[in-house]
PDB file of C-alpha atoms in Angstrom:
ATOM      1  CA  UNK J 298      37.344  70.132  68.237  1.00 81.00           C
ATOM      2  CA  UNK J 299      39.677  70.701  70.980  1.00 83.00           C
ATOM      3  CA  UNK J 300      37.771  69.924  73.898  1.00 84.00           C
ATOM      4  CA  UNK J 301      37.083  73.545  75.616  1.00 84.00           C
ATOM      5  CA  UNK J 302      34.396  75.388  76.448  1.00 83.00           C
ATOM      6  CA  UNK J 303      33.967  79.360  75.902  1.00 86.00           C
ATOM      7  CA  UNK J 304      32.481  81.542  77.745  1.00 86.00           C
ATOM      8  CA  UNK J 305      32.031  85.037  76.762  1.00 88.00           C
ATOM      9  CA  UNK J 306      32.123  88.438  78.847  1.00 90.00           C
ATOM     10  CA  UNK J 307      30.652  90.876  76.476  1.00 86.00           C
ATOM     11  CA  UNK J 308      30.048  94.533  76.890  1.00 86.00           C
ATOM     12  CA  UNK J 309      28.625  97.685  75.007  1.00 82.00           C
ATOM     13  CA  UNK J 310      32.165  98.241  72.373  1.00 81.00           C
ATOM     14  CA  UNK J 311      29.800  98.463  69.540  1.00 78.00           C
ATOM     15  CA  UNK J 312      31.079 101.407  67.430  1.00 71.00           C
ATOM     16  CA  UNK J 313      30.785 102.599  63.633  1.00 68.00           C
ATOM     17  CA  UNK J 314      34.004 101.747  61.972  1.00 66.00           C
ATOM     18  CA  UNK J 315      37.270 103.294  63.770  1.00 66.00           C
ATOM     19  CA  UNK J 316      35.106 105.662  66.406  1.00 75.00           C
ATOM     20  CA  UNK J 317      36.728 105.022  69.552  1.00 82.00           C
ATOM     21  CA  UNK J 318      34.247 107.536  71.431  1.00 84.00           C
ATOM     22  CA  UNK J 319      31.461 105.709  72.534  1.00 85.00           C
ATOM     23  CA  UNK J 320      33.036 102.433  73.516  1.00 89.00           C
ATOM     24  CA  UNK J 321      35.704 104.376  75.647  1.00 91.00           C
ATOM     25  CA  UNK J 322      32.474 105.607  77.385  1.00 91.00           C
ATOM     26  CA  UNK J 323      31.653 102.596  78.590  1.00 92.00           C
ATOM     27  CA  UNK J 324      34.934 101.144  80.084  1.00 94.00           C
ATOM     28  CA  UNK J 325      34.361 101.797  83.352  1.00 95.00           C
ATOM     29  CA  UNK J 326      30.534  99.829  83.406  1.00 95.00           C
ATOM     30  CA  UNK J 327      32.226  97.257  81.763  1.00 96.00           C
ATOM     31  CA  UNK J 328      34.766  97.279  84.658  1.00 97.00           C
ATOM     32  CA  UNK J 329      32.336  96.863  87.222  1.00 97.00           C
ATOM     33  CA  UNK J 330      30.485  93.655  85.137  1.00 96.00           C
ATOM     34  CA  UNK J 331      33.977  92.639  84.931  1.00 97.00           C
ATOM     35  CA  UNK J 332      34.927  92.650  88.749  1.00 97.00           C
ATOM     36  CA  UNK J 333      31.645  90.650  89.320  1.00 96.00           C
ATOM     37  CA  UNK J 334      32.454  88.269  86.341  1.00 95.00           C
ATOM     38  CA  UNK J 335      35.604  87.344  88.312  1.00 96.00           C
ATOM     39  CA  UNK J 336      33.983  87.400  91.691  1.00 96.00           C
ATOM     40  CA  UNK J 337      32.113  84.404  90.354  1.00 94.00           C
ATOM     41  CA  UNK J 338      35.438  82.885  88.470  1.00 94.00           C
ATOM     42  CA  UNK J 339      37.343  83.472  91.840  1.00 94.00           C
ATOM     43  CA  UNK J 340      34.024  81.582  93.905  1.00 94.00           C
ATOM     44  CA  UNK J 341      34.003  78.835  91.441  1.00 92.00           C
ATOM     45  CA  UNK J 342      37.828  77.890  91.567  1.00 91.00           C
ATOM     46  CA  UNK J 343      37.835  77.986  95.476  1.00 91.00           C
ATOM     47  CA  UNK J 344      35.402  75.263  95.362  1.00 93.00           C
ATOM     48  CA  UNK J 345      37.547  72.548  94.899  1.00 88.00           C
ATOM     49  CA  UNK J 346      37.213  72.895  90.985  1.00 82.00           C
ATOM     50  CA  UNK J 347      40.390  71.320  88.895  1.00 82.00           C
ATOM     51  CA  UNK J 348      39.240  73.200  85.757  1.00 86.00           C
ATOM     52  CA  UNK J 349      41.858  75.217  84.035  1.00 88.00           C
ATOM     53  CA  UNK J 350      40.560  78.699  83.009  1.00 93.00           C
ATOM     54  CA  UNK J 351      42.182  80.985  81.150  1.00 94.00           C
ATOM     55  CA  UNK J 352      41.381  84.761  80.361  1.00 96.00           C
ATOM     56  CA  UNK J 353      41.786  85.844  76.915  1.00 95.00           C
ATOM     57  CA  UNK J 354      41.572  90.141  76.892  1.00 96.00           C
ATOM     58  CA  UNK J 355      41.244  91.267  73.152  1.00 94.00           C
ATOM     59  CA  UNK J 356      41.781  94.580  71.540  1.00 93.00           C
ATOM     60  CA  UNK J 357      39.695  97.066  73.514  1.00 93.00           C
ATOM     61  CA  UNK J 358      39.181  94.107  75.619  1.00 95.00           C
ATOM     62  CA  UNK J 359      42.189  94.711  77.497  1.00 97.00           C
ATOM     63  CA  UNK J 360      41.180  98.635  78.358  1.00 96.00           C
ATOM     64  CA  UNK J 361      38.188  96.990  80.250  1.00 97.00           C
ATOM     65  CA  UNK J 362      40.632  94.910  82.019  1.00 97.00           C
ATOM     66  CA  UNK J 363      42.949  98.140  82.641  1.00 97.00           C
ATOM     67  CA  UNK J 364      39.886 100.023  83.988  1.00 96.00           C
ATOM     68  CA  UNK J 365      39.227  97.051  86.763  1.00 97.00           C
ATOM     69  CA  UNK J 366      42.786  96.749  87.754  1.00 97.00           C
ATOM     70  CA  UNK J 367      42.873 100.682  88.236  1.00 96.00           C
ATOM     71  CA  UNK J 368      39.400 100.861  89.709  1.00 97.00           C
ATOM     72  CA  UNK J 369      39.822  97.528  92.070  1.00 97.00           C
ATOM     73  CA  UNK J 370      43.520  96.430  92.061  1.00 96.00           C
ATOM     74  CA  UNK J 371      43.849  92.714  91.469  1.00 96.00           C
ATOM     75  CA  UNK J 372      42.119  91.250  94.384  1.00 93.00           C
ATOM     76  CA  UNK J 373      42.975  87.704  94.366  1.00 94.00           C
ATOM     77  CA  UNK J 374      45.761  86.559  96.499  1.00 93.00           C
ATOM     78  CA  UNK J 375      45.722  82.859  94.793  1.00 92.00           C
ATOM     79  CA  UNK J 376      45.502  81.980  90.648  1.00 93.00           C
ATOM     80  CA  UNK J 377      42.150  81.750  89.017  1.00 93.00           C
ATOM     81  CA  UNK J 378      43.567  81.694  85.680  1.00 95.00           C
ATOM     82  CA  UNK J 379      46.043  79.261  84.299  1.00 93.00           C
ATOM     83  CA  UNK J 380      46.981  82.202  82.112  1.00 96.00           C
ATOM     84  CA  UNK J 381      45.628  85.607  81.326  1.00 97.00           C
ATOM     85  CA  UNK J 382      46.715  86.778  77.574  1.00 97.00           C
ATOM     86  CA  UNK J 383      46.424  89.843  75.947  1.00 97.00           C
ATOM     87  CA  UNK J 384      45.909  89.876  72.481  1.00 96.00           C
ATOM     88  CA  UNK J 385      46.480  92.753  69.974  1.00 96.00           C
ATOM     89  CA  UNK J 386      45.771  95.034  73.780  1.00 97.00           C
ATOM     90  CA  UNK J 387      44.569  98.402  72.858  1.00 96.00           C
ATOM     91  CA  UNK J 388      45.039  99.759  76.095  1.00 97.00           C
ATOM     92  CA  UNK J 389      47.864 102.663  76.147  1.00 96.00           C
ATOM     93  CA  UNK J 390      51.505 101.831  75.620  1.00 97.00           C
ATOM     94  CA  UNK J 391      52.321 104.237  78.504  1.00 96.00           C
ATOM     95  CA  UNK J 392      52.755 103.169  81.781  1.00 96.00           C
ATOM     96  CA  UNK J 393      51.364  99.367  81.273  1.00 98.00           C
ATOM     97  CA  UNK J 394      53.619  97.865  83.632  1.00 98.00           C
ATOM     98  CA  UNK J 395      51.784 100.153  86.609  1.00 97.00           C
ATOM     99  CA  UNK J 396      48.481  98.278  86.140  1.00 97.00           C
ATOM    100  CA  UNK J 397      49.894  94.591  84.084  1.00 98.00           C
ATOM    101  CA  UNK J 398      52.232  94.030  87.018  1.00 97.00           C
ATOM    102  CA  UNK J 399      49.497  94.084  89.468  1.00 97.00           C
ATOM    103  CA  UNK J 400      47.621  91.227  87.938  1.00 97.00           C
ATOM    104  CA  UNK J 401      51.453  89.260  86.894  1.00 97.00           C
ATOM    105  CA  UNK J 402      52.235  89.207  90.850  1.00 97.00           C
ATOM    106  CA  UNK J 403      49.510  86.607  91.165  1.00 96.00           C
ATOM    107  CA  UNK J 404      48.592  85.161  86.971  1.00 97.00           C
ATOM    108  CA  UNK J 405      50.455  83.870  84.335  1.00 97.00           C
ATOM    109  CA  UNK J 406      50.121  86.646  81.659  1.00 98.00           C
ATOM    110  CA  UNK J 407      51.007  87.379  78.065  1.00 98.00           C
ATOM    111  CA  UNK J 408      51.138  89.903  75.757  1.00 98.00           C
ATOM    112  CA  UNK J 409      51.206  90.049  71.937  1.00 96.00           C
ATOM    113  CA  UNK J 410      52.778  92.886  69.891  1.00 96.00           C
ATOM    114  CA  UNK J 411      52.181  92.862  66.467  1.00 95.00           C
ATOM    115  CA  UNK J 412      53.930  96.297  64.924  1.00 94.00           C
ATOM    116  CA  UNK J 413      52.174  95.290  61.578  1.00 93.00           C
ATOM    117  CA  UNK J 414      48.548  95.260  63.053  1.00 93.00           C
ATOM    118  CA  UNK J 415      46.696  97.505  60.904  1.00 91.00           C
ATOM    119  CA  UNK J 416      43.795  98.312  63.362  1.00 91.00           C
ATOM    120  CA  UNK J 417      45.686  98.893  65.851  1.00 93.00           C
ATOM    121  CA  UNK J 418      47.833 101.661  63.606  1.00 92.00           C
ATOM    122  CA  UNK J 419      44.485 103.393  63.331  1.00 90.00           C
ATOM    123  CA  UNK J 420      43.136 103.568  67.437  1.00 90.00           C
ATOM    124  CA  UNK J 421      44.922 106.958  67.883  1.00 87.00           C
ATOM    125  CA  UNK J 422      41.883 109.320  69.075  1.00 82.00           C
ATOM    126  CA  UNK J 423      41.188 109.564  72.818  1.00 87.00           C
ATOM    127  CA  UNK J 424      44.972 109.215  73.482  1.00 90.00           C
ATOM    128  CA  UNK J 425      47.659 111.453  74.786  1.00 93.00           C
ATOM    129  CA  UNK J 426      50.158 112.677  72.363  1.00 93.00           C
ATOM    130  CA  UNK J 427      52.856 110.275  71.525  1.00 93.00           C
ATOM    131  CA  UNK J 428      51.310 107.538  73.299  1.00 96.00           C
ATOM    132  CA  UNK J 429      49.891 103.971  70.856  1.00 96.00           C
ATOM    133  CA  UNK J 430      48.375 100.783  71.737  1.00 97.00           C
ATOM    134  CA  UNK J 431      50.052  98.202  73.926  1.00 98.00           C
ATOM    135  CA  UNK J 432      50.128  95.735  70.887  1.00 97.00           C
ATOM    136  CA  UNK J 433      51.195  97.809  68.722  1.00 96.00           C
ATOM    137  CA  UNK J 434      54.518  99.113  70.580  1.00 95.00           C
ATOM    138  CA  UNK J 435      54.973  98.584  74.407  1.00 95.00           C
ATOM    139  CA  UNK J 436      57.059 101.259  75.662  1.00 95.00           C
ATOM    140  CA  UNK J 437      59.526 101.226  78.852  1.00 95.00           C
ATOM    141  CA  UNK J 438      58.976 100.289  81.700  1.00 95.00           C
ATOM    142  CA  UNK J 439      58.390  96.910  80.663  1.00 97.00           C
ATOM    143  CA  UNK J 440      56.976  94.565  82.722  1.00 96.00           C
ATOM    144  CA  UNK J 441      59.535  92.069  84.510  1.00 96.00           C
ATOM    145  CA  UNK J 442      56.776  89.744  85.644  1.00 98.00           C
ATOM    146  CA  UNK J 443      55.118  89.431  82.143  1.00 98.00           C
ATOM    147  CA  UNK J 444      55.883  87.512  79.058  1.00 98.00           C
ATOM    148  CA  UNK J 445      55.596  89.881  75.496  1.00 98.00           C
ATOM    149  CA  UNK J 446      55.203  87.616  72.554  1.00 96.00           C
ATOM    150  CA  UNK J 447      56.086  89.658  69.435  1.00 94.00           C
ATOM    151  CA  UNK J 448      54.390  87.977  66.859  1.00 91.00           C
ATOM    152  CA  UNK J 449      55.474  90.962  63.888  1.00 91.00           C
ATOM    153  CA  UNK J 450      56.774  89.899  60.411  1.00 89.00           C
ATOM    154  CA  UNK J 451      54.844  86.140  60.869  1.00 84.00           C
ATOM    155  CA  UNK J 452      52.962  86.711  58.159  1.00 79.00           C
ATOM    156  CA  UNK J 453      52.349  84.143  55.685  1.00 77.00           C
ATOM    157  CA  UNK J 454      55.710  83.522  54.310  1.00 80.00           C
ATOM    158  CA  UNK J 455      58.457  83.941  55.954  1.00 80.00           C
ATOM    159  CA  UNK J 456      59.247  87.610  57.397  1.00 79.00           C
ATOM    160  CA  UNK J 457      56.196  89.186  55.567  1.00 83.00           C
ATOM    161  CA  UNK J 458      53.552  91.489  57.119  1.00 83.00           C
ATOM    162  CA  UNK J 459      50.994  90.024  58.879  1.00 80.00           C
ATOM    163  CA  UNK J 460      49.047  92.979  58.843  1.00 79.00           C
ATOM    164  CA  UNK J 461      46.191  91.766  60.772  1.00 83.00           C
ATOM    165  CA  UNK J 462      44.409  92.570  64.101  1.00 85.00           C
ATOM    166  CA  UNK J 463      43.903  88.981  65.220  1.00 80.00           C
ATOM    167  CA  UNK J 464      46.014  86.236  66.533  1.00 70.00           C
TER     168      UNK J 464
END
Protein backbone atom coordinates (compact mmCIF):
# COMPACT_ATOMS: atom_id res chain seq x y z
CA UNK A 1 0.00 0.00 0.00
CA UNK A 2 2.62 2.47 0.56
CA UNK A 3 5.27 1.41 -1.60
CA UNK A 4 8.08 -0.06 0.95
CA UNK A 5 9.62 -3.00 1.45
CA UNK A 6 10.39 -4.72 5.02
CA UNK A 7 12.91 -6.47 5.97
CA UNK A 8 13.11 -8.13 9.22
CA UNK A 9 16.15 -8.74 11.73
CA UNK A 10 14.77 -11.26 14.07
CA UNK A 11 16.35 -12.88 17.03
CA UNK A 12 15.66 -15.50 19.89
CA UNK A 13 13.11 -12.79 22.33
CA UNK A 14 10.65 -15.55 22.50
CA UNK A 15 9.49 -15.61 26.16
CA UNK A 16 6.29 -16.88 28.17
CA UNK A 17 4.24 -13.88 28.97
CA UNK A 18 6.22 -11.00 30.99
CA UNK A 19 9.60 -13.31 31.65
CA UNK A 20 12.27 -11.07 30.76
CA UNK A 21 15.00 -13.85 31.65
CA UNK A 22 15.66 -15.72 28.75
CA UNK A 23 15.45 -13.07 26.08
CA UNK A 24 17.90 -10.81 28.16
CA UNK A 25 20.15 -13.92 27.68
CA UNK A 26 20.40 -13.57 24.36
CA UNK A 27 21.14 -9.80 23.77
CA UNK A 28 24.48 -9.99 23.26
CA UNK A 29 24.16 -12.96 20.17
CA UNK A 30 21.68 -10.86 18.89
CA UNK A 31 24.26 -8.01 18.98
CA UNK A 32 26.72 -9.73 17.07
CA UNK A 33 23.86 -10.82 14.13
CA UNK A 34 23.11 -7.27 14.47
CA UNK A 35 26.67 -5.75 13.76
CA UNK A 36 26.80 -8.12 10.68
CA UNK A 37 23.17 -7.13 9.64
CA UNK A 38 24.54 -3.56 9.35
CA UNK A 39 27.87 -4.53 7.91
CA UNK A 40 25.78 -5.59 4.94
CA UNK A 41 23.30 -2.32 5.24
CA UNK A 42 26.55 -0.15 5.50
CA UNK A 43 28.13 -2.34 2.09
CA UNK A 44 24.93 -1.93 0.29
CA UNK A 45 24.50 1.97 0.72
CA UNK A 46 28.23 2.60 -0.26
CA UNK A 47 27.43 1.14 -3.51
CA UNK A 48 25.99 3.90 -5.09
CA UNK A 49 22.42 2.83 -3.81
CA UNK A 50 19.73 5.94 -3.56
CA UNK A 51 17.43 3.76 -1.41
CA UNK A 52 16.26 5.31 1.78
CA UNK A 53 16.47 2.85 4.74
CA UNK A 54 15.33 3.36 7.86
CA UNK A 55 15.82 1.32 11.19
CA UNK A 56 12.87 0.79 13.25
CA UNK A 57 14.22 -0.74 17.04
CA UNK A 58 11.05 -2.01 18.97
CA UNK A 59 10.53 -2.80 22.57
CA UNK A 60 13.32 -5.18 23.55
CA UNK A 61 14.42 -4.41 20.13
CA UNK A 62 16.19 -1.46 21.19
CA UNK A 63 18.30 -3.47 24.14
CA UNK A 64 19.77 -5.45 21.11
CA UNK A 65 20.63 -2.22 19.60
CA UNK A 66 22.09 -0.94 23.12
CA UNK A 67 24.16 -4.16 23.39
CA UNK A 68 25.89 -3.40 19.73
CA UNK A 69 26.50 0.19 20.41
CA UNK A 70 28.19 -0.86 23.84
CA UNK A 71 29.87 -3.92 22.40
CA UNK A 72 31.03 -2.11 18.91
CA UNK A 73 30.43 1.69 19.19
CA UNK A 74 28.68 3.04 16.13
CA UNK A 75 31.09 2.36 13.42
CA UNK A 76 29.90 4.25 10.53
CA UNK A 77 31.38 7.56 9.88
CA UNK A 78 28.60 8.38 7.01
CA UNK A 79 24.41 7.75 7.28
CA UNK A 80 23.02 4.41 6.37
CA UNK A 81 19.75 5.20 7.73
CA UNK A 82 17.51 8.03 6.77
CA UNK A 83 16.30 7.64 10.34
CA UNK A 84 16.72 5.20 13.15
CA UNK A 85 13.47 5.23 15.60
CA UNK A 86 12.91 3.74 18.70
CA UNK A 87 9.67 2.67 19.51
CA UNK A 88 8.17 1.91 22.98
CA UNK A 89 12.53 1.18 23.73
CA UNK A 90 12.80 -1.14 26.60
CA UNK A 91 16.26 -0.57 27.09
CA UNK A 92 17.04 1.19 30.65
CA UNK A 93 16.04 4.77 31.30
CA UNK A 94 19.47 5.28 32.95
CA UNK A 95 22.21 6.56 31.24
CA UNK A 96 20.63 6.34 27.49
CA UNK A 97 22.24 9.31 26.26
CA UNK A 98 25.90 7.38 26.87
CA UNK A 99 25.08 4.79 24.18
CA UNK A 100 21.88 6.90 21.92
CA UNK A 101 24.33 9.75 21.41
CA UNK A 102 26.85 7.58 19.85
CA UNK A 103 24.62 6.44 17.06
CA UNK A 104 22.76 10.46 16.90
CA UNK A 105 26.44 11.87 16.03
CA UNK A 106 26.10 10.17 12.67
CA UNK A 107 21.73 9.05 12.21
CA UNK A 108 18.71 10.76 12.42
CA UNK A 109 17.07 9.14 15.53
CA UNK A 110 13.84 9.15 17.48
CA UNK A 111 12.44 8.11 20.43
CA UNK A 112 8.86 7.49 21.63
CA UNK A 113 7.72 7.75 25.28
CA UNK A 114 4.51 6.63 25.99
CA UNK A 115 4.01 6.95 30.10
CA UNK A 116 0.64 5.06 29.52
CA UNK A 117 2.27 1.92 27.84
CA UNK A 118 1.06 -0.87 29.81
CA UNK A 119 3.83 -3.42 28.86
CA UNK A 120 6.25 -1.41 29.35
CA UNK A 121 4.85 -0.62 33.19
CA UNK A 122 5.36 -4.34 33.67
CA UNK A 123 9.39 -4.97 32.24
CA UNK A 124 10.76 -4.26 35.77
CA UNK A 125 12.83 -7.64 36.52
CA UNK A 126 16.50 -7.74 35.48
CA UNK A 127 16.77 -3.97 36.28
CA UNK A 128 18.53 -1.93 38.85
CA UNK A 129 16.46 -0.36 41.48
CA UNK A 130 14.73 2.76 40.47
CA UNK A 131 15.65 2.45 37.00
CA UNK A 132 12.31 1.81 33.98
CA UNK A 133 12.24 1.51 30.35
CA UNK A 134 13.39 4.24 28.01
CA UNK A 135 9.73 4.56 26.66
CA UNK A 136 8.26 4.56 29.48
CA UNK A 137 10.21 7.59 31.28
CA UNK A 138 13.64 8.81 29.91
CA UNK A 139 15.53 10.16 32.68
CA UNK A 140 18.38 13.01 32.62
CA UNK A 141 20.82 13.26 30.81
CA UNK A 142 18.81 13.58 27.86
CA UNK A 143 20.12 13.31 24.70
CA UNK A 144 20.86 16.78 22.85
CA UNK A 145 21.38 15.09 19.50
CA UNK A 146 18.08 13.05 19.61
CA UNK A 147 14.50 13.84 19.00
CA UNK A 148 11.89 12.25 22.01
CA UNK A 149 8.42 12.09 20.65
CA UNK A 150 6.05 11.77 23.64
CA UNK A 151 3.19 10.26 22.26
CA UNK A 152 1.25 9.87 26.13
CA UNK A 153 -2.46 10.83 26.57
CA UNK A 154 -3.09 10.25 22.41
CA UNK A 155 -5.35 7.86 23.02
CA UNK A 156 -8.46 7.66 21.18
CA UNK A 157 -10.18 10.77 22.16
CA UNK A 158 -8.67 13.49 23.02
CA UNK A 159 -6.20 13.35 26.19
CA UNK A 160 -7.24 9.70 27.07
CA UNK A 161 -4.87 6.77 27.80
CA UNK A 162 -3.49 5.12 25.12
CA UNK A 163 -2.47 2.38 27.12
CA UNK A 164 -0.84 0.40 24.52
CA UNK A 165 2.68 -0.96 23.71
CA UNK A 166 2.65 -0.14 20.01
CA UNK A 167 2.89 2.90 17.91
Amino acid sequence: QYGVKVVMFNWDSSAFLFDRDKPLKHIPAAATSFKKVLAQISSYMKSGQDKKITLLSHSMGSIVVQKYIQTYGWEYQDRIFSNILFTSPDADNKNHAEWLDQVARVEKVYVTINKDDDILEKSTDAREKGVLALGLNPVKPFSTLVTYLDLTRMGASEGSKTGVHEV
